[in-house]
CSV table of C-alpha atoms in Angstrom, one decimal:
chain,number,residue,atom,x,y,z
S,1,UNK,CA,0.1,0.0,0.1
S,2,UNK,CA,1.2,3.5,-0.8
S,3,UNK,CA,0.5,6.3,1.7
S,4,UNK,CA,0.3,9.6,0.3
S,5,UNK,CA,0.4,12.9,2.1
S,6,UNK,CA,-2.4,15.5,2.0
S,7,UNK,CA,0.0,18.1,3.1
S,8,UNK,CA,-0.2,21.4,1.0
S,9,UNK,CA,2.5,23.6,0.2
S,10,UNK,CA,1.8,26.9,2.2
S,11,UNK,CA,1.1,30.1,0.4
S,12,UNK,CA,4.1,32.1,-0.7
S,13,UNK,CA,4.4,35.9,-0.8
S,14,UNK,CA,5.0,37.2,-4.4
S,15,UNK,CA,8.3,39.3,-3.0
S,16,UNK,CA,9.6,36.4,-1.1
S,17,UNK,CA,9.1,34.1,-4.3
S,18,UNK,CA,10.9,36.3,-6.3
S,19,UNK,CA,13.8,36.6,-3.8
S,20,UNK,CA,13.9,33.0,-3.8
S,21,UNK,CA,14.0,32.4,-7.4
S,22,UNK,CA,16.7,35.3,-7.9
S,23,UNK,CA,18.9,33.6,-5.2
S,24,UNK,CA,18.4,29.8,-6.1
S,25,UNK,CA,21.5,29.7,-8.4
S,26,UNK,CA,20.5,26.3,-9.4
S,27,UNK,CA,22.3,24.9,-12.5
S,28,UNK,CA,19.9,24.3,-15.5
S,29,UNK,CA,18.6,20.7,-15.9
S,30,UNK,CA,20.8,20.4,-19.1
S,31,UNK,CA,23.7,20.3,-16.5
S,32,UNK,CA,22.2,18.6,-13.9
S,33,UNK,CA,21.0,15.6,-16.0
S,34,UNK,CA,24.6,14.3,-16.1
S,35,UNK,CA,25.1,14.6,-12.1
S,36,UNK,CA,24.7,11.9,-9.5
S,37,UNK,CA,24.5,14.1,-6.8
S,38,UNK,CA,21.3,16.0,-7.3
S,39,UNK,CA,20.3,19.3,-5.3
S,40,UNK,CA,18.3,18.4,-2.4
S,41,UNK,CA,15.3,20.7,-3.8
S,42,UNK,CA,14.8,17.8,-6.1
S,43,UNK,CA,14.7,15.1,-3.7
S,44,UNK,CA,11.2,14.3,-2.6
S,45,UNK,CA,10.4,12.9,0.6
S,46,UNK,CA,10.1,9.2,1.6
S,47,UNK,CA,6.4,9.0,1.3
S,48,UNK,CA,6.3,10.3,-2.1
S,49,UNK,CA,9.4,8.8,-3.6
S,50,UNK,CA,8.7,7.5,-7.3
S,51,UNK,CA,7.6,3.8,-7.9
S,52,UNK,CA,10.0,2.6,-10.4
S,53,UNK,CA,8.6,-0.6,-11.5
S,54,UNK,CA,4.9,-0.6,-11.2
S,55,UNK,CA,2.6,-2.9,-12.9
S,56,UNK,CA,0.9,-1.7,-16.2
S,57,UNK,CA,-2.7,-0.4,-16.0
S,58,UNK,CA,-5.0,-1.6,-18.7
S,59,UNK,CA,-7.0,1.5,-19.4
S,60,UNK,CA,-10.3,1.3,-21.3
S,61,UNK,CA,-10.3,2.1,-25.1
S,62,UNK,CA,-13.3,4.2,-26.5
S,63,UNK,CA,-13.4,4.2,-30.3
S,64,UNK,CA,-14.6,7.7,-31.1
S,65,UNK,CA,-15.2,6.8,-34.7
S,66,UNK,CA,-17.9,4.6,-33.8
S,67,UNK,CA,-19.4,6.8,-31.2
S,68,UNK,CA,-19.5,9.8,-33.9
S,69,UNK,CA,-21.2,7.5,-36.6
S,70,UNK,CA,-24.1,7.4,-34.1
S,71,UNK,CA,-25.1,3.6,-34.2
S,72,UNK,CA,-27.1,2.9,-31.3
S,73,UNK,CA,-24.9,-0.1,-30.2
S,74,UNK,CA,-21.6,1.7,-30.5
S,75,UNK,CA,-23.0,4.8,-28.6
S,76,UNK,CA,-24.1,2.2,-26.1
S,77,UNK,CA,-20.8,0.4,-25.7
S,78,UNK,CA,-18.9,3.7,-25.7
S,79,UNK,CA,-21.0,5.2,-22.7
S,80,UNK,CA,-20.6,1.9,-20.9
S,81,UNK,CA,-16.9,2.0,-21.1
S,82,UNK,CA,-16.4,5.6,-20.4
S,83,UNK,CA,-18.9,5.6,-17.5
S,84,UNK,CA,-17.3,2.8,-15.7
S,85,UNK,CA,-13.7,4.4,-16.2
S,86,UNK,CA,-14.8,7.7,-15.0
S,87,UNK,CA,-16.7,6.7,-12.0
S,88,UNK,CA,-13.7,4.5,-10.9
S,89,UNK,CA,-10.6,6.5,-11.6
S,90,UNK,CA,-11.3,8.8,-14.3
S,91,UNK,CA,-8.7,7.6,-16.9
S,92,UNK,CA,-9.3,6.4,-20.4
S,93,UNK,CA,-7.9,6.5,-23.9
S,94,UNK,CA,-9.6,7.3,-27.3
S,95,UNK,CA,-8.5,5.5,-30.5
S,96,UNK,CA,-10.0,6.1,-34.1
S,97,UNK,CA,-10.1,9.8,-33.0
S,98,UNK,CA,-9.6,11.4,-36.4
S,99,UNK,CA,-6.4,13.6,-35.4
S,100,UNK,CA,-3.9,13.4,-38.2
S,101,UNK,CA,-0.8,11.5,-37.2
S,102,UNK,CA,1.4,13.7,-39.4
S,103,UNK,CA,0.2,16.7,-37.1
S,104,UNK,CA,1.0,14.9,-33.9
S,105,UNK,CA,4.3,14.0,-35.1
S,106,UNK,CA,5.1,17.5,-36.3
S,107,UNK,CA,4.0,18.7,-32.9
S,108,UNK,CA,6.6,16.2,-31.2
S,109,UNK,CA,9.5,17.3,-33.6
S,110,UNK,CA,8.9,21.0,-32.6
S,111,UNK,CA,9.1,20.0,-29.2
S,112,UNK,CA,12.6,18.6,-29.7
S,113,UNK,CA,13.5,21.8,-31.5
S,114,UNK,CA,12.2,24.2,-28.8
S,115,UNK,CA,13.6,22.3,-25.7
S,116,UNK,CA,16.9,21.7,-27.6
S,117,UNK,CA,17.9,25.3,-27.8
S,118,UNK,CA,19.9,27.4,-25.6
S,119,UNK,CA,18.5,28.2,-22.1
S,120,UNK,CA,18.6,32.1,-22.9
S,121,UNK,CA,16.6,31.5,-26.0
S,122,UNK,CA,13.9,29.6,-24.1
S,123,UNK,CA,13.8,32.1,-21.4
S,124,UNK,CA,12.7,34.6,-23.9
S,125,UNK,CA,9.3,33.1,-23.3
S,126,UNK,CA,9.6,32.9,-19.5
S,127,UNK,CA,6.5,32.6,-17.6
S,128,UNK,CA,6.0,35.7,-15.3
S,129,UNK,CA,5.3,35.2,-11.7
S,130,UNK,CA,1.6,34.5,-11.0
S,131,UNK,CA,0.8,33.6,-14.8
S,132,UNK,CA,0.3,30.3,-16.1
S,133,UNK,CA,1.4,30.6,-19.9
S,134,UNK,CA,5.0,30.6,-21.0
S,135,UNK,CA,8.3,28.8,-20.7
S,136,UNK,CA,9.0,27.2,-17.0
S,137,UNK,CA,11.7,25.2,-15.7
S,138,UNK,CA,12.0,23.9,-12.1
S,139,UNK,CA,14.9,26.0,-11.2
S,140,UNK,CA,13.0,29.1,-11.9
S,141,UNK,CA,9.9,28.2,-10.1
S,142,UNK,CA,8.2,29.5,-7.1
S,143,UNK,CA,8.7,26.7,-4.7
S,144,UNK,CA,12.1,26.0,-2.6
S,145,UNK,CA,11.6,22.2,-2.3
S,146,UNK,CA,10.0,19.1,-4.0
S,147,UNK,CA,10.9,20.5,-7.5
S,148,UNK,CA,9.8,18.8,-10.5
S,149,UNK,CA,12.6,17.4,-12.8
S,150,UNK,CA,11.1,19.1,-16.0
S,151,UNK,CA,10.8,22.1,-18.4
S,152,UNK,CA,7.3,23.2,-19.9
S,153,UNK,CA,6.0,25.7,-22.4
S,154,UNK,CA,2.4,26.5,-21.9
S,155,UNK,CA,0.2,28.3,-24.4
S,156,UNK,CA,-3.3,29.7,-24.0
S,157,UNK,CA,-5.9,28.5,-26.4
S,158,UNK,CA,-9.3,30.2,-26.6
S,159,UNK,CA,-12.3,28.8,-28.7
S,160,UNK,CA,-13.2,32.1,-29.9
S,161,UNK,CA,-13.0,33.8,-33.2
S,162,UNK,CA,-11.7,36.9,-31.7
S,163,UNK,CA,-8.7,34.9,-30.7
S,164,UNK,CA,-8.6,32.4,-33.8
S,165,UNK,CA,-4.8,33.0,-34.2
S,166,UNK,CA,-3.9,33.4,-30.7
S,167,UNK,CA,-1.2,30.7,-30.3
S,168,UNK,CA,0.4,31.3,-33.6
S,169,UNK,CA,0.4,34.9,-32.5
S,170,UNK,CA,1.9,34.2,-29.3
S,171,UNK,CA,5.1,32.6,-30.8
S,172,UNK,CA,5.6,35.6,-33.3
S,173,UNK,CA,4.8,38.1,-30.4
S,174,UNK,CA,7.3,36.7,-28.0
S,175,UNK,CA,9.8,34.7,-30.0
S,176,UNK,CA,9.9,36.3,-33.2
S,177,UNK,CA,9.1,35.6,-36.9
S,178,UNK,CA,11.7,32.6,-37.0
S,179,UNK,CA,9.2,31.0,-35.0
S,180,UNK,CA,6.2,31.2,-37.2
S,181,UNK,CA,6.5,27.6,-38.2
S,182,UNK,CA,6.0,26.6,-34.3
S,183,UNK,CA,3.1,29.1,-34.1
S,184,UNK,CA,1.3,27.5,-37.1
S,185,UNK,CA,1.8,23.7,-35.9
S,186,UNK,CA,0.7,24.3,-32.3
S,187,UNK,CA,-2.5,26.5,-33.5
S,188,UNK,CA,-3.5,23.5,-35.7
S,189,UNK,CA,-2.8,21.0,-33.1
S,190,UNK,CA,-4.9,23.1,-30.4
S,191,UNK,CA,-7.8,23.5,-32.8
S,192,UNK,CA,-7.6,19.7,-33.6
S,193,UNK,CA,-7.5,19.1,-29.5
S,194,UNK,CA,-10.5,21.4,-29.1
S,195,UNK,CA,-12.6,19.8,-31.7
S,196,UNK,CA,-11.8,16.1,-30.1
S,197,UNK,CA,-12.3,17.5,-26.6
S,198,UNK,CA,-15.9,18.8,-27.6
S,199,UNK,CA,-16.6,15.3,-29.0
S,200,UNK,CA,-15.5,13.6,-25.9
S,201,UNK,CA,-17.8,16.3,-24.2
S,202,UNK,CA,-20.9,14.7,-26.1
S,203,UNK,CA,-20.0,11.3,-25.1
S,204,UNK,CA,-19.7,12.2,-21.5
S,205,UNK,CA,-23.2,14.1,-21.6
S,206,UNK,CA,-25.0,10.8,-23.1
S,207,UNK,CA,-23.2,8.7,-20.5
S,208,UNK,CA,-24.4,11.0,-17.5
S,209,UNK,CA,-27.9,11.1,-19.0
S,210,UNK,CA,-27.9,15.0,-19.5
S,211,UNK,CA,-28.0,14.8,-23.3
S,212,UNK,CA,-25.5,15.0,-26.0
S,213,UNK,CA,-25.0,18.8,-26.3
S,214,UNK,CA,-25.3,19.6,-22.4
S,215,UNK,CA,-21.5,19.7,-21.8
S,216,UNK,CA,-20.5,20.4,-25.3
S,217,UNK,CA,-22.5,23.6,-24.9
S,218,UNK,CA,-20.8,24.4,-21.7
S,219,UNK,CA,-17.5,24.3,-23.1
S,220,UNK,CA,-18.2,26.3,-26.4
S,221,UNK,CA,-15.8,29.3,-26.0
S,222,UNK,CA,-13.4,27.3,-23.7
S,223,UNK,CA,-10.0,29.1,-22.3
S,224,UNK,CA,-7.9,26.2,-22.4
S,225,UNK,CA,-4.0,25.5,-22.0
S,226,UNK,CA,-1.7,23.5,-24.4
S,227,UNK,CA,1.4,22.2,-22.4
S,228,UNK,CA,4.7,20.8,-23.9
S,229,UNK,CA,6.7,19.0,-21.2
S,230,UNK,CA,10.2,17.8,-21.5
S,231,UNK,CA,11.6,15.6,-18.8
S,232,UNK,CA,15.4,15.2,-19.0
S,233,UNK,CA,17.3,12.2,-18.0
S,234,UNK,CA,18.0,12.0,-14.2
S,235,UNK,CA,20.8,10.0,-12.6
S,236,UNK,CA,18.8,9.5,-9.4
S,237,UNK,CA,15.4,8.7,-10.6
S,238,UNK,CA,14.8,7.1,-7.3
S,239,UNK,CA,14.9,10.3,-5.8
S,240,UNK,CA,13.2,12.8,-8.2
S,241,UNK,CA,10.0,13.2,-10.0
S,242,UNK,CA,9.1,14.5,-13.3
S,243,UNK,CA,5.9,15.9,-11.9
S,244,UNK,CA,4.7,14.9,-8.4
S,245,UNK,CA,1.4,13.3,-7.4
S,246,UNK,CA,-1.5,15.8,-8.3
S,247,UNK,CA,-5.1,15.7,-9.7
S,248,UNK,CA,-5.5,18.2,-12.4
S,249,UNK,CA,-7.3,21.2,-11.5
S,250,UNK,CA,-8.6,21.6,-15.1
S,251,UNK,CA,-11.8,19.8,-16.8
S,252,UNK,CA,-9.9,17.0,-18.6
S,253,UNK,CA,-6.7,16.4,-20.2
S,254,UNK,CA,-5.9,14.9,-23.6
S,255,UNK,CA,-2.4,13.4,-23.4
S,256,UNK,CA,-0.1,12.2,-26.2
S,257,UNK,CA,3.0,10.3,-25.0
S,258,UNK,CA,6.3,9.8,-26.6
S,259,UNK,CA,7.7,6.3,-26.8
S,260,UNK,CA,9.5,6.6,-23.3
S,261,UNK,CA,6.7,6.2,-20.7
S,262,UNK,CA,6.7,7.6,-17.3
S,263,UNK,CA,2.9,8.3,-16.7
S,264,UNK,CA,1.6,6.8,-13.4
S,265,UNK,CA,-1.8,6.6,-11.8
S,266,UNK,CA,-2.7,5.9,-8.3
S,267,UNK,CA,-5.5,3.2,-8.3
S,268,UNK,CA,-6.7,1.6,-5.0
S,269,UNK,CA,-3.7,3.0,-3.2
S,270,UNK,CA,-1.2,1.4,-5.7
S,271,UNK,CA,0.8,3.0,-8.5
S,272,UNK,CA,0.2,1.8,-12.0
S,273,UNK,CA,2.1,2.7,-15.3
S,274,UNK,CA,0.3,3.8,-18.4
S,275,UNK,CA,2.0,2.6,-21.5
S,276,UNK,CA,2.4,4.7,-24.5
S,277,UNK,CA,0.2,4.2,-27.4
S,278,UNK,CA,1.2,6.3,-30.5
S,279,UNK,CA,-2.3,5.9,-31.9
S,280,UNK,CA,-4.2,6.8,-29.0
S,281,UNK,CA,-4.9,9.8,-26.8
S,282,UNK,CA,-5.0,9.2,-23.0
S,283,UNK,CA,-7.8,11.2,-21.2
S,284,UNK,CA,-8.1,11.9,-17.8
S,285,UNK,CA,-10.9,13.9,-15.7
S,286,UNK,CA,-9.7,17.0,-13.8
S,287,UNK,CA,-11.2,18.5,-10.7
S,288,UNK,CA,-13.4,21.1,-12.5
S,289,UNK,CA,-15.1,18.5,-14.4
S,290,UNK,CA,-15.4,16.4,-11.2
S,291,UNK,CA,-17.1,19.5,-9.6
S,292,UNK,CA,-19.3,20.0,-12.7
S,293,UNK,CA,-20.6,16.2,-12.4
S,294,UNK,CA,-21.1,16.8,-8.4
S,295,UNK,CA,-18.4,14.1,-7.9
S,296,UNK,CA,-19.9,11.5,-10.1
S,297,UNK,CA,-17.1,11.2,-12.4
S,298,UNK,CA,-13.7,11.1,-10.6
S,299,UNK,CA,-10.5,13.0,-10.9
S,300,UNK,CA,-7.4,11.0,-10.0
S,301,UNK,CA,-3.9,11.1,-8.5
S,302,UNK,CA,-1.3,10.7,-11.1
S,303,UNK,CA,2.6,11.7,-11.5
S,304,UNK,CA,5.3,11.5,-14.0
S,305,UNK,CA,8.5,9.5,-13.3
S,306,UNK,CA,12.0,10.1,-14.7
S,307,UNK,CA,14.7,7.6,-15.8
S,308,UNK,CA,18.7,7.6,-16.3
S,309,UNK,CA,18.6,6.9,-20.2
S,310,UNK,CA,16.1,9.0,-22.1
S,311,UNK,CA,14.4,12.1,-22.2
S,312,UNK,CA,10.6,12.1,-22.2
S,313,UNK,CA,8.3,14.3,-23.9
S,314,UNK,CA,4.6,14.8,-23.8
S,315,UNK,CA,1.8,17.0,-25.4
S,316,UNK,CA,-1.0,17.9,-23.1
S,317,UNK,CA,-4.1,19.8,-23.9
S,318,UNK,CA,-6.1,20.9,-20.7
S,319,UNK,CA,-9.9,21.7,-21.4
S,320,UNK,CA,-11.0,24.6,-19.3
S,321,UNK,CA,-14.3,26.5,-19.2
S,322,UNK,CA,-14.6,30.0,-20.3
S,323,UNK,CA,-13.2,31.9,-17.2
S,324,UNK,CA,-16.3,33.4,-16.3
S,325,UNK,CA,-18.8,30.5,-16.8
S,326,UNK,CA,-20.1,29.3,-13.5
S,327,UNK,CA,-19.3,25.8,-12.5
S,328,UNK,CA,-22.5,24.1,-11.2
S,329,UNK,CA,-23.9,20.7,-11.7
S,330,UNK,CA,-26.9,19.9,-13.8
S,331,UNK,CA,-30.0,19.4,-11.2
S,332,UNK,CA,-30.2,15.7,-12.3
S,333,UNK,CA,-26.9,15.0,-10.7
S,334,UNK,CA,-27.8,16.4,-7.3
S,335,UNK,CA,-30.1,14.5,-5.1
S,336,UNK,CA,-30.6,13.6,-1.3
S,337,UNK,CA,-28.6,10.8,-2.2
S,338,UNK,CA,-25.8,12.7,-3.9
S,339,UNK,CA,-26.2,16.5,-2.3
S,340,UNK,CA,-24.0,19.1,-3.6
S,341,UNK,CA,-20.3,18.6,-2.7
S,342,UNK,CA,-18.6,21.8,-3.9
S,343,UNK,CA,-19.6,25.5,-4.2
S,344,UNK,CA,-20.2,27.2,-7.4
S,345,UNK,CA,-17.2,28.9,-8.8
S,346,UNK,CA,-15.6,30.0,-11.9
S,347,UNK,CA,-12.3,28.6,-13.7
S,348,UNK,CA,-10.9,32.0,-13.2
S,349,UNK,CA,-11.3,31.6,-9.2
S,350,UNK,CA,-9.7,28.1,-9.6
S,351,UNK,CA,-6.8,29.1,-11.6
S,352,UNK,CA,-6.2,32.0,-9.3
S,353,UNK,CA,-5.9,29.6,-6.6
S,354,UNK,CA,-3.5,27.2,-8.3
S,355,UNK,CA,-1.2,30.0,-9.7
S,356,UNK,CA,-1.1,32.4,-6.2
S,357,UNK,CA,-2.0,30.3,-3.4
S,358,UNK,CA,-1.3,26.6,-3.7
S,359,UNK,CA,-0.1,24.5,-6.5
S,360,UNK,CA,-2.2,21.6,-7.8
S,361,UNK,CA,-1.4,18.6,-5.4
S,362,UNK,CA,-3.6,15.8,-3.9
S,363,UNK,CA,-6.6,17.7,-2.5
S,364,UNK,CA,-6.6,20.8,-4.4
S,365,UNK,CA,-10.3,20.8,-5.1
S,366,UNK,CA,-11.1,20.3,-1.2
S,367,UNK,CA,-8.6,23.1,-0.5
S,368,UNK,CA,-9.9,25.4,-3.1
S,369,UNK,CA,-13.4,25.0,-1.8
S,370,UNK,CA,-12.4,25.8,1.9
S,371,UNK,CA,-10.4,28.9,0.5
S,372,UNK,CA,-13.4,29.9,-1.7
S,373,UNK,CA,-16.0,30.0,1.1
S,374,UNK,CA,-13.7,31.9,3.5
S,375,UNK,CA,-12.8,34.4,0.6
S,376,UNK,CA,-16.6,35.0,0.1
C-alpha cells in the first residue's frame, strides 16, 4: 500500500518567491541531468518517492469513430466503457479519433527543437510570476522544495473567433518571425484537440444522461491550456519526480506521450504505469469536471517519473471552461443521495488559487472549496 500525504505547500508571498528565485543559483537541468548528486530541492520525501517498477494499468479504450457514426450499439458500448472508467478513476484512452498522425508527429518534432535550444533562447518566453503561460523550468519556479524534474512551455488557446490565431501570434510576439512555423503547428494542434475535446464532451453528456449537447455547449468558447513537457534524464530517478502526485485542476486532459513512458496513476492505493500508445490519446478527468458532475466522475492522482537513460516528452491539452462560466452541476446529478459537494465557482477562481495560493497537488479541490468559502 502506498501512503500519500495530503499536506499542501503553504502560500508564498510574491516578493519572497521572487527573491528565492533570484537567489536559487541552481544550474539548469541540461547540466544536472549528468550529475549523480542532485540538489536537495529535487529530492522528494520518503512517502512520495517515485515508484520505479509498477505494474501496467490496462485502461479502457473508447472508439470515437464508432461513437460519432451514431449507431445505437456503438453509442451504448462507448457510454458503458467511459462511465465505468470515470466513476472509478477518471482515466481512459480514445482511439480512431480522427487527429492527423502527421500533425502529432510534427508537434513532437517542434517540441524537440524548442527544448533543444539554449536556455537563454527559451527564457525569452519565460513565464511571469503568477501567470500560467510561457516557458517554465523547475529551477526558475516559485517553490523551494520538491521541485519537478522538467521544463514546460504552456500556451493559451481560446475557442473564440476573436482569438482565432492566438497560439500562432504568441510565438510571433514573444519569440519572433523565425518561430512562425512553431506557431502554425501548435495552432493547428490546439484546434484539433479542441474539436476532439468537444466530441468527448458529447460522449460524457450521453453517458451521464444529461444529453449530448449539455457539456459540449458549456465548453463552447473554452479558455484552455496547451502544454509541452520535457523531462530530461536524471541519474537518480529513485529520488526525483518529473511531476509530483496531483489531480489536474482543469476539466480534463488529452495527453499524447512519446514512446519513453513515465505516466503513473494511483488506483486503490497502488501506483500503475500507463504504457504509451502512439495511436491513442490518454484522457483523464480533472477537478473542474468532477465538480461539474457533483463528484459522480472522479479526478485521480497521477504523476510522472523520470529515468537515467532517455528524455521523455509529452503533449497535453487541458480543457478549461470560459473564465467566467459558473461551474455548477446539472440538477439531475444532485439529489438527497448525492447532495452538493462543492460550491459554485468559475475557472478564473480556481486558476487564481493554483497560481497564487497553492499549487495543484493531492486535495486541491477540497482546499480550493474551503479557500473560496472563506474568501466570500
